[in-house]
Short mmCIF file of C-alpha atoms in Angstrom, two decimals:
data_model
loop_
_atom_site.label_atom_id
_atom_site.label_comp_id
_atom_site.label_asym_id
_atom_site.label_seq_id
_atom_site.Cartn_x
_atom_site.Cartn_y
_atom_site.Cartn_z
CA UNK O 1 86.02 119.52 89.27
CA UNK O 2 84.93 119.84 92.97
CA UNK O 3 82.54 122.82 92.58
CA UNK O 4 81.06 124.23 89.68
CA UNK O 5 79.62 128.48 89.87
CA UNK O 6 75.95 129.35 88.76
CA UNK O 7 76.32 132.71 86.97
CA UNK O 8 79.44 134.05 87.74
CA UNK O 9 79.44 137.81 87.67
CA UNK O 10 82.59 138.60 85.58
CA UNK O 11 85.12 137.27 82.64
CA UNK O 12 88.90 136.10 82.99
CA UNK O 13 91.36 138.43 83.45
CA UNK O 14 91.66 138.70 79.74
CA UNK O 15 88.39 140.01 79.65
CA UNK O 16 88.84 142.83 82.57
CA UNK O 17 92.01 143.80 80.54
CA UNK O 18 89.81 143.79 77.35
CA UNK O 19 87.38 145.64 78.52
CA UNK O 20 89.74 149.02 80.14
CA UNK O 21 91.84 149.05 76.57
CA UNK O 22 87.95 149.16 74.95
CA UNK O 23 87.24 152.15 77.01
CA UNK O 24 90.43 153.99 76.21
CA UNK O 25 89.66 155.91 72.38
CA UNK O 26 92.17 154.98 70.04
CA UNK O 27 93.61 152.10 71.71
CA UNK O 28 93.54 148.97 70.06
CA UNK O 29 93.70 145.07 71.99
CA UNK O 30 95.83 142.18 69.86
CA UNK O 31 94.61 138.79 71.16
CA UNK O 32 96.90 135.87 70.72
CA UNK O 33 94.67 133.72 71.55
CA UNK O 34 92.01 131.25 70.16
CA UNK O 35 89.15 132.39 67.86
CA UNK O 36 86.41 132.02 70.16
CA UNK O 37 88.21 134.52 73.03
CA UNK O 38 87.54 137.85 71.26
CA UNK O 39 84.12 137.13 71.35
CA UNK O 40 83.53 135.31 74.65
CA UNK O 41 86.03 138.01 76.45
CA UNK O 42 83.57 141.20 75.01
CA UNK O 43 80.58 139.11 76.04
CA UNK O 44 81.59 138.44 79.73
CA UNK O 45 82.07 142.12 80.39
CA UNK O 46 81.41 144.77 77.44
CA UNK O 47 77.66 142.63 76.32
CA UNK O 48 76.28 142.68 79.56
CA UNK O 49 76.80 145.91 80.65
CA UNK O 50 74.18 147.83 79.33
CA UNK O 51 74.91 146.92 75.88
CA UNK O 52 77.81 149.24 75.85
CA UNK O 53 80.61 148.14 73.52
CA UNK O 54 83.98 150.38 72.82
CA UNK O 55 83.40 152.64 70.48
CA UNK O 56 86.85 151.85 68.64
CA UNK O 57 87.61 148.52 68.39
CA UNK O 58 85.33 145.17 69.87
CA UNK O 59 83.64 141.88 69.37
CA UNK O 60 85.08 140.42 65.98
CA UNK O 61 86.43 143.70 64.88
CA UNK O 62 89.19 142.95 67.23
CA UNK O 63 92.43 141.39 65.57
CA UNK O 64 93.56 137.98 67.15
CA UNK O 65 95.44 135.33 65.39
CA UNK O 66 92.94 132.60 66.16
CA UNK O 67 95.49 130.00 67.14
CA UNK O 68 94.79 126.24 66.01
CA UNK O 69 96.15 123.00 66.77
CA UNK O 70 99.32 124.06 64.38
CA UNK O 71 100.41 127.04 66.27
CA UNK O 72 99.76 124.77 69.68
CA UNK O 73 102.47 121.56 68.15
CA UNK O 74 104.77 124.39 66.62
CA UNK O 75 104.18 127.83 68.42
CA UNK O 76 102.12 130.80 67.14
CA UNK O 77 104.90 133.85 67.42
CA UNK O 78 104.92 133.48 63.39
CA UNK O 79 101.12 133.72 63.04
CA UNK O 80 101.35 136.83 65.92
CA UNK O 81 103.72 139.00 64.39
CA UNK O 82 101.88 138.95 61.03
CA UNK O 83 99.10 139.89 62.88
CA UNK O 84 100.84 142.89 64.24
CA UNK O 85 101.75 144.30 61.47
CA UNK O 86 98.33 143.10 60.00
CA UNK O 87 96.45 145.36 62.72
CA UNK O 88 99.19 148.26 62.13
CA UNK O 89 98.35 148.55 58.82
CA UNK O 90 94.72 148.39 58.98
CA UNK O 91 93.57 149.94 62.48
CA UNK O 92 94.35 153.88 63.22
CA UNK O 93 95.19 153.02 66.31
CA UNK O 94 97.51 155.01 68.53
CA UNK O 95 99.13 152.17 70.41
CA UNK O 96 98.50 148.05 70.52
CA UNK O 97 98.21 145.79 73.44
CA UNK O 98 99.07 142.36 72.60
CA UNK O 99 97.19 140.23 74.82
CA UNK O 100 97.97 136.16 75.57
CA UNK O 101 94.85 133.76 75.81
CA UNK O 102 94.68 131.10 77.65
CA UNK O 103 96.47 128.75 74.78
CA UNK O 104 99.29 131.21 73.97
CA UNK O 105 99.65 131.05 78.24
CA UNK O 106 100.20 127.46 78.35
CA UNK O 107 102.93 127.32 75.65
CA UNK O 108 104.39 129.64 76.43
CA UNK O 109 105.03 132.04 73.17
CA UNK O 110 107.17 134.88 73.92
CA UNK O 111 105.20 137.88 72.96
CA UNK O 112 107.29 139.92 74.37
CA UNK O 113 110.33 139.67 71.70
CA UNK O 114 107.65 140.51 68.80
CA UNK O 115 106.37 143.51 70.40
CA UNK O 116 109.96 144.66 70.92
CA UNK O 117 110.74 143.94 67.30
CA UNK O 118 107.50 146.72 66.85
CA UNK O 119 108.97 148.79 68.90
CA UNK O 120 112.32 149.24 67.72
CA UNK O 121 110.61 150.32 64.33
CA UNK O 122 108.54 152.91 66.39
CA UNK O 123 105.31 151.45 66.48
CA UNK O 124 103.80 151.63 70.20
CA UNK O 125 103.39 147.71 70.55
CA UNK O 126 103.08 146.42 73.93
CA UNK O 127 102.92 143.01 75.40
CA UNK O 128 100.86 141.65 78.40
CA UNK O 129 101.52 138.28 78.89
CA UNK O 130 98.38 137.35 81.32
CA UNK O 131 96.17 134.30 80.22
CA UNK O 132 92.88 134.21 81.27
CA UNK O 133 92.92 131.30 83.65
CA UNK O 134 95.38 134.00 85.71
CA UNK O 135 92.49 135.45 87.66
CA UNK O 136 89.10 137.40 86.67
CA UNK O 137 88.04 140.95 85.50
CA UNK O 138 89.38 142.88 88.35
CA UNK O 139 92.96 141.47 88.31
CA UNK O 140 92.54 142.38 84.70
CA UNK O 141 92.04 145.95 85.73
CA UNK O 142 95.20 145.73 88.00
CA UNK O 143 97.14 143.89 85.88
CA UNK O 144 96.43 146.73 83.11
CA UNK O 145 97.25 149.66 85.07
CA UNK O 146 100.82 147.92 86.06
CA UNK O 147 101.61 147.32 82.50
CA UNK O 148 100.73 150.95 82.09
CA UNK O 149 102.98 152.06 84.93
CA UNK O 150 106.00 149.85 83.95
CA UNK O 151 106.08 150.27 79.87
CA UNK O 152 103.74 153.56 79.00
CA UNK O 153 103.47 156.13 81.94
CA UNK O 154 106.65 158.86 81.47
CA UNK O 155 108.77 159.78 84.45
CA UNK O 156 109.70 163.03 84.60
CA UNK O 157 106.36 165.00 83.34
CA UNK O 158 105.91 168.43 84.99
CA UNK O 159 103.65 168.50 88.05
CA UNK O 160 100.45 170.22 88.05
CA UNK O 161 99.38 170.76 91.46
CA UNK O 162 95.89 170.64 89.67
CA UNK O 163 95.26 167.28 87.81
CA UNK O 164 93.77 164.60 89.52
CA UNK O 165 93.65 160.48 88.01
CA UNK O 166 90.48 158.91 88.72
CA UNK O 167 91.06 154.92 89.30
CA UNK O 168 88.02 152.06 90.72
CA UNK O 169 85.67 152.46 88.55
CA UNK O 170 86.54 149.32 85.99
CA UNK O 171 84.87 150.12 82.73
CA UNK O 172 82.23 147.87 81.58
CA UNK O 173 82.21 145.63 84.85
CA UNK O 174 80.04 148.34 86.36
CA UNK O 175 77.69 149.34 83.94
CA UNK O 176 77.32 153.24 85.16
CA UNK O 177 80.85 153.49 84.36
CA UNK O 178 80.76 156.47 82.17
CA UNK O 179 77.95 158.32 84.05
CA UNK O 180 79.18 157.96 86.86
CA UNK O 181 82.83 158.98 85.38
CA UNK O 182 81.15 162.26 84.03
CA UNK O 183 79.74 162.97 87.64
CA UNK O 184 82.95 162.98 89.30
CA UNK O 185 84.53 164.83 86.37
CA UNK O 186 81.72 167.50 87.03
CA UNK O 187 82.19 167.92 90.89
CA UNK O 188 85.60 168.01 91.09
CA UNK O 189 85.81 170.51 87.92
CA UNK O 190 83.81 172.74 90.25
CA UNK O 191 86.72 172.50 92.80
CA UNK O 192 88.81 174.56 89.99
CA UNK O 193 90.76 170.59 89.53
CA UNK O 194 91.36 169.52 85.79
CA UNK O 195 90.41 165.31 85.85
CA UNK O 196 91.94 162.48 84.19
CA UNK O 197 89.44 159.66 84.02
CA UNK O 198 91.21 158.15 81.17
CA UNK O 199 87.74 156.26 80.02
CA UNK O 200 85.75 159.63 79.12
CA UNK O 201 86.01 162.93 77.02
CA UNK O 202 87.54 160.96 74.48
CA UNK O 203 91.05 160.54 76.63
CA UNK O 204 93.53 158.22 75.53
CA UNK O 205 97.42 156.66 75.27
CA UNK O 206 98.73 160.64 75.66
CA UNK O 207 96.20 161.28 78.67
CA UNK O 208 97.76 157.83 80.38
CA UNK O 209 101.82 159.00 79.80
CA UNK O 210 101.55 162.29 81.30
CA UNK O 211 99.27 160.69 83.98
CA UNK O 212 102.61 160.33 86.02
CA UNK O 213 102.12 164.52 86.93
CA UNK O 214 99.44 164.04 88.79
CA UNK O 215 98.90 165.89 91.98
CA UNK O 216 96.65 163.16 93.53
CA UNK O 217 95.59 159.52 92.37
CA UNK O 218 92.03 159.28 93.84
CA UNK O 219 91.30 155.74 94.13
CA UNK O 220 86.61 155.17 94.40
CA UNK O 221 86.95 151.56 95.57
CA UNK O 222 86.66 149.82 98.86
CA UNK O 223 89.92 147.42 98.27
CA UNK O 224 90.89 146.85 94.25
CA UNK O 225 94.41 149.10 93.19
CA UNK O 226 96.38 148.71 96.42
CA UNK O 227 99.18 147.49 93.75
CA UNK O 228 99.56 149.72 91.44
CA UNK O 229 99.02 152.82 93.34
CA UNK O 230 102.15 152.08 95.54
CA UNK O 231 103.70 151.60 92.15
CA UNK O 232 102.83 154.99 90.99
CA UNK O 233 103.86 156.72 94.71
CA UNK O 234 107.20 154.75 94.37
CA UNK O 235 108.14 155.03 90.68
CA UNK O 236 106.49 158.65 90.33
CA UNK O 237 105.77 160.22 93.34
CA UNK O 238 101.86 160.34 93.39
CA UNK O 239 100.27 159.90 95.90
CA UNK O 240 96.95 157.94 96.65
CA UNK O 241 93.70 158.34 98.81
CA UNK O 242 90.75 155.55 99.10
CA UNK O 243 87.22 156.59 99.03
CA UNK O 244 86.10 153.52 100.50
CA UNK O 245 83.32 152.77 98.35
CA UNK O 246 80.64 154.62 95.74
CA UNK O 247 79.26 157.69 96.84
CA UNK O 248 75.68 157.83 96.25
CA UNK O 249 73.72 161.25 97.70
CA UNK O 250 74.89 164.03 99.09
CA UNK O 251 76.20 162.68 102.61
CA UNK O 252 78.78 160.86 101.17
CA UNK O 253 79.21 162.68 98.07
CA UNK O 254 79.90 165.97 100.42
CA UNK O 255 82.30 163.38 102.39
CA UNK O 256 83.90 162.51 99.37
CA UNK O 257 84.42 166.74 98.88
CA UNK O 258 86.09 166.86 102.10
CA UNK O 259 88.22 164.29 101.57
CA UNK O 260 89.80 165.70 98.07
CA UNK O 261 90.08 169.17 100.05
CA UNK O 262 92.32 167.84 102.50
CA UNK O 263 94.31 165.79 100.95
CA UNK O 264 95.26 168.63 98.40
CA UNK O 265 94.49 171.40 101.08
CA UNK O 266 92.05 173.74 98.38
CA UNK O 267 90.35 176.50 99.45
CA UNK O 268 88.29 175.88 101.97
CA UNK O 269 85.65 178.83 101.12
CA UNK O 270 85.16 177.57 97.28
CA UNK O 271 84.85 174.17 99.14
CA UNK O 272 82.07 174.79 101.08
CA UNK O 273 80.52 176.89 98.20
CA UNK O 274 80.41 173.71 95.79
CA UNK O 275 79.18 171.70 98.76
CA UNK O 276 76.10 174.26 99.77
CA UNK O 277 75.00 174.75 96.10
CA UNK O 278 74.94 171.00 95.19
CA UNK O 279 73.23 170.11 98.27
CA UNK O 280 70.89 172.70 98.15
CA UNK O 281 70.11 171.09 94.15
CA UNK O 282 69.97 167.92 95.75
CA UNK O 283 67.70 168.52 98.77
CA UNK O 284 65.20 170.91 96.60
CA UNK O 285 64.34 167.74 94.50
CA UNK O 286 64.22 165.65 97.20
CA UNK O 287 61.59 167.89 98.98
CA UNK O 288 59.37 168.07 96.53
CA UNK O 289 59.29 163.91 96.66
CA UNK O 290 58.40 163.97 100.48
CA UNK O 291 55.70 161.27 101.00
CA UNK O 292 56.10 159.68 97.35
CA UNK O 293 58.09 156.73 97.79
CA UNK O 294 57.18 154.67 100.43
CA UNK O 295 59.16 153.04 103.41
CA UNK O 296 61.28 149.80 102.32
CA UNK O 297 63.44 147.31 104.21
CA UNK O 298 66.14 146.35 101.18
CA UNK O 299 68.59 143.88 100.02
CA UNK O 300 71.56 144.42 97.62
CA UNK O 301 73.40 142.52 95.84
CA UNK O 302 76.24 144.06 93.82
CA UNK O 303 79.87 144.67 93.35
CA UNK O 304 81.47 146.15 96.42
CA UNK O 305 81.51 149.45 95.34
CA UNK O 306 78.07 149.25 94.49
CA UNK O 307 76.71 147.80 97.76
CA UNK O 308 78.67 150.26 99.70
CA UNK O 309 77.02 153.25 97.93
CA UNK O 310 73.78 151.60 97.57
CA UNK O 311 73.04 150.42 101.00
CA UNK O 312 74.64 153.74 102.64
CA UNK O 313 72.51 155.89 100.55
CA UNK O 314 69.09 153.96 101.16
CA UNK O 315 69.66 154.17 104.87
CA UNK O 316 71.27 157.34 105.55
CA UNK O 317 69.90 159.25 103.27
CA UNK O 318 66.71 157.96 102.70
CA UNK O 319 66.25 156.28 105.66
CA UNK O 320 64.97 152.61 104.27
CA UNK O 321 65.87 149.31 106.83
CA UNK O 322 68.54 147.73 105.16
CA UNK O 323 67.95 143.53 105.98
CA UNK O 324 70.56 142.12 103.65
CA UNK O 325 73.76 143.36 101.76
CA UNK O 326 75.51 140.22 99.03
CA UNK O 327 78.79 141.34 97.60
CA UNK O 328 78.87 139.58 94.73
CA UNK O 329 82.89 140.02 93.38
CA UNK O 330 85.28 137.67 94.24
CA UNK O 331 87.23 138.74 97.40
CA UNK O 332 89.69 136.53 99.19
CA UNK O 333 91.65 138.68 101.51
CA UNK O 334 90.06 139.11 104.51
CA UNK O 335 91.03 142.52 105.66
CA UNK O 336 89.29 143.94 102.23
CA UNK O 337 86.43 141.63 103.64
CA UNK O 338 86.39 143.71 106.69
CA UNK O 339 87.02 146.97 105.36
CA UNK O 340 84.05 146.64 102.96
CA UNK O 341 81.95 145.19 105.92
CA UNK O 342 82.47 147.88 107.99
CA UNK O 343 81.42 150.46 105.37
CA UNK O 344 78.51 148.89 104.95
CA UNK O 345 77.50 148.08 108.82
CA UNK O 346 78.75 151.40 109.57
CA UNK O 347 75.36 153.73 109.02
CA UNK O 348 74.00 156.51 110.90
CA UNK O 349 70.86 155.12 112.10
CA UNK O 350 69.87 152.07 110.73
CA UNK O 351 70.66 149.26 112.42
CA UNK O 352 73.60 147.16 110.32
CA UNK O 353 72.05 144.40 107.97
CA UNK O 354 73.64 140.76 107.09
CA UNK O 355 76.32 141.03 104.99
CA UNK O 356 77.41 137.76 102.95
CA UNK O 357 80.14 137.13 100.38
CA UNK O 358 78.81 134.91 97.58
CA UNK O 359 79.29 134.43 94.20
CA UNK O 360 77.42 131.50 93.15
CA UNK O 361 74.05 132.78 91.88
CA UNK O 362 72.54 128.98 93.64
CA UNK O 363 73.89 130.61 97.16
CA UNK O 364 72.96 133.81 96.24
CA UNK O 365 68.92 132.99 95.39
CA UNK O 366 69.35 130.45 98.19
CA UNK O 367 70.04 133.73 100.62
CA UNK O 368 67.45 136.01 99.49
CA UNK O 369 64.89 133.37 99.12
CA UNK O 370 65.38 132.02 102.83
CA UNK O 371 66.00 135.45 104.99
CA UNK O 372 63.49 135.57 107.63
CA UNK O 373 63.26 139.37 107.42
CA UNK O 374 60.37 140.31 105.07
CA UNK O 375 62.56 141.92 102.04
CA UNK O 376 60.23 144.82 100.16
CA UNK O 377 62.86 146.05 97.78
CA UNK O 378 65.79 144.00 96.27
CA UNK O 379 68.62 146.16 94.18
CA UNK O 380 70.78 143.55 91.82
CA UNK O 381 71.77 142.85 88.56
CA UNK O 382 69.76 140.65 85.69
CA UNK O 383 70.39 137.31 87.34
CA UNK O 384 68.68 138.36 90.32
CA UNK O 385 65.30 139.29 88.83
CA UNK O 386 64.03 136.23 88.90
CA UNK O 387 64.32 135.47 92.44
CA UNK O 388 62.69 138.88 93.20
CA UNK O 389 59.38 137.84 90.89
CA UNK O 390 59.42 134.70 92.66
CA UNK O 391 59.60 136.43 96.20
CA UNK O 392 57.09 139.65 94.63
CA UNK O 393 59.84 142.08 95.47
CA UNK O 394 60.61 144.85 94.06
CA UNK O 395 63.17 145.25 91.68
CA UNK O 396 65.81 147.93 90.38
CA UNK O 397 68.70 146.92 88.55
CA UNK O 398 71.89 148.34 89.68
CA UNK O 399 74.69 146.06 88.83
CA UNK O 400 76.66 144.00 86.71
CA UNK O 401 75.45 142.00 85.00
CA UNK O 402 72.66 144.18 82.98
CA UNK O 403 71.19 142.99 79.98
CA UNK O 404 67.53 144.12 79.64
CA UNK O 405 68.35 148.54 79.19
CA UNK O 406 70.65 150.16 77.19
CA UNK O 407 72.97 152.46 79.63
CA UNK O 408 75.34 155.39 77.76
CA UNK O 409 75.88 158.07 80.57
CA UNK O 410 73.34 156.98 83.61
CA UNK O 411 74.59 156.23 86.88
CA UNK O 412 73.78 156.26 90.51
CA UNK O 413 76.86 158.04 91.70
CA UNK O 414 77.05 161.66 93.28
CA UNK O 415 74.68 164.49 94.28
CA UNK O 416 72.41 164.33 90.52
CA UNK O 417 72.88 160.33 90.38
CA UNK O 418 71.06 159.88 93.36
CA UNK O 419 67.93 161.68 92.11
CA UNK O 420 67.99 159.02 88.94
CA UNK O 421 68.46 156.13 91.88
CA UNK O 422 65.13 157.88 93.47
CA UNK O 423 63.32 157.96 90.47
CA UNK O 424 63.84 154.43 89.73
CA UNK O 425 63.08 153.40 93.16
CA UNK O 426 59.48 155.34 92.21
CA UNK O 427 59.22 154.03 88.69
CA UNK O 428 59.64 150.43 89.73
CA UNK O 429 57.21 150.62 92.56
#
């Protein structure tokens, strides 16, 4: 091995497609796979996030069929499809996802022809064939959403020129996931739309068929779901816009408005209502804060979506110096590089801070510890809080991965998440 990661922030792809089935009620994940991946798969993203775990099905309560070295030599479809029908008998599940570790991956069992053998006898059994050593947590979230598309999501529903499907925000990989869920459900209820988030209000498999009669996929994510959303434009005719990063505060959040309103042309008047009554919530907090916090030059480091929203709210709303933004997610295509760059360089006043790509937590501490810019307030996850005592910054975690507070419906996100963002910033002073 040539170079060996400090702290990577993430699991396999088996773990990102873990994690959306967890968030999905009534949905229940079949590993095929050795014993140690159910565990090690809800650790990487469900355990340290918040200490959030699916309320259904996780950790050892999922059913796997623990491959040994017998089912490597002589194959493990047997030991699988006993396990199926193992998992139908016992969980009240509304459909299975059988999902192939990294063992079943390399020799290649053919899940596929069990699940079908499930099928035919009307049970809702569906294979993804994805080993972990296939990518990490957000190609899970991808690869999810294009199994959904190709074997779940019905063609032919009835449009509803009022449903919207909420996509970017990958359960459990950012902590805030259901708060900030429930704040986009909230604003764009206000807009008289009816909101599929698929991960909240207890949606599940029957939420994620009729999906396909969607007016509008809105998509809260600087580059992940270019894939599947042409998929669901081509195979069902829904169309996609980008908001091209988290929303934090009322500038964006109000841009984020706008951008909904066009795209599905709503009344302009009930618009612009929503808009003046949520700022003016917004902006009476703020004003009674004036003179509270003090001034801060910043650093992030977080998930792209995350440092987008974080570092444009600090500066434009709140008018901190932002010295250094670390995306923290692997990223390999440079134009999603760029685009997320420019979101982030792109602020009203401040002038634009450094922006590095790093994963490695070494680079990462290496970076905040030797920026020549003085650094007064540092928003990261739990791996970063130890560079910040070292440097006597101040600290407020924000991303994944977060082990030291329990999260249920917090978040940063919107008009009323960006109050809870100021508070912290106040708390943690």
């Amino acid at each position: 091995m040539s170079h060996i990661m400090e702290n990577p922030k993430g699991g396999c792809v088996l773990a990102g497609i873990n994690a959306v089935l967890g968030a999905i009620n009534r949905v229940c994940p079949i590993l095929h796979s050795g014993p140690g991946c159910c565990m090690q798969t809800t650790a990487a993203d469900q355990g340290q996030s918040g200490h959030k775990h699916s309320c259904f099905v996780s950790g050892v309560s999922i059913p796997s069929s623990n491959m040994l070295e017998k089912e490597v030599v002589f194959g493990g479809v047997n030991k699988l499809r006993t396990t199926i029908q193992g998992s139908i008998d016992i969980m009240d599940a509304d459909a299975f996802f059988v999902l192939t570790g990294c063992t079943a991956g390399i020799i290649g069992d053919d899940i596929e022809s069990v699940t079908s053998k499930f099928r035919e006898e009307g049970h809702e059994v569906y294979a993804i064939d994805t080993p972990g050593f296939a990518g990490d947590s957000n190609l899970g979230y991808e690869v999810i959403w294009n199994t959904f598309i190709d074997k779940v999501i019905e063609k032919d529903v009835p449009k509803d020129d009022k449903l919207v499907n909420i996509f970017g925000i990958v359960p459990y990989h950012d902590p805030f996931w259901s708060g900030t869920l429930e704040e986009i459900d909230r604003i764009l209820s206000k807009l008289g739309l009816k909101v599929n988030t698929f991960f909240t209000k207890h949606q599940g498999i029957e939420d994620i068929k009729k999906s396909s009669g969607a007016a509008l996929n809105i998509i809260v994510n600087p580059w992940i779901f270019n894939g599947p959303a042409k998929k669901y434009e081509e195979k069902f005719g829904v169309p996609s816009i980008r908001i091209p990063g988290l929303f934090v505060g009322a500038t964006d959040t109000t841009n984020f408005i706008r951008a909904v309103q066009k795209a599905l042309n709503l009344d302009e008047k009930l618009v612009e209502d929503v808009i003046e009554a949520e700022e003016d919530y917004v902006y009476s907090y703020l004003g009674q804060s004036i003179g509270v916090v003090s001034w801060k030059r910043f650093a992030v480091v977080a998930d792209a979506n995350s440092a987008v929203g974080y570092t444009r709210y600090l500066a434009n709303d709140y008018s901190f110096t932002p010295v250094l933004v670390i995306v923290s997610e692997p990223i390999f295509r440079q134009e999603d590089k760029d685009r997320i760059e420019k979101e982030i360089r792109d602020l009203e006043y401040a002038k634009p801070p450094k922006v590095l790509f790093l994963t490695d937590q070494y680079e990462i501490n290496k970076a905040i510890r030797e920026e020549e810019k003085e650094i007064t307030l540092l928003v990261g996850s739990s791996n970063e809080r130890e560079i910040a005592l070292e440097k006597e910054i101040q600290f407020i975690l924000g991303a994944f991965p977060i082990n030291e507070r329990l999260i249920f419906n917090r978040t940063y996100a919107g008009y009323r998440g960006s109050l809870t963002f100021t508070e912290d910033i106040y708390d943690n002073n």
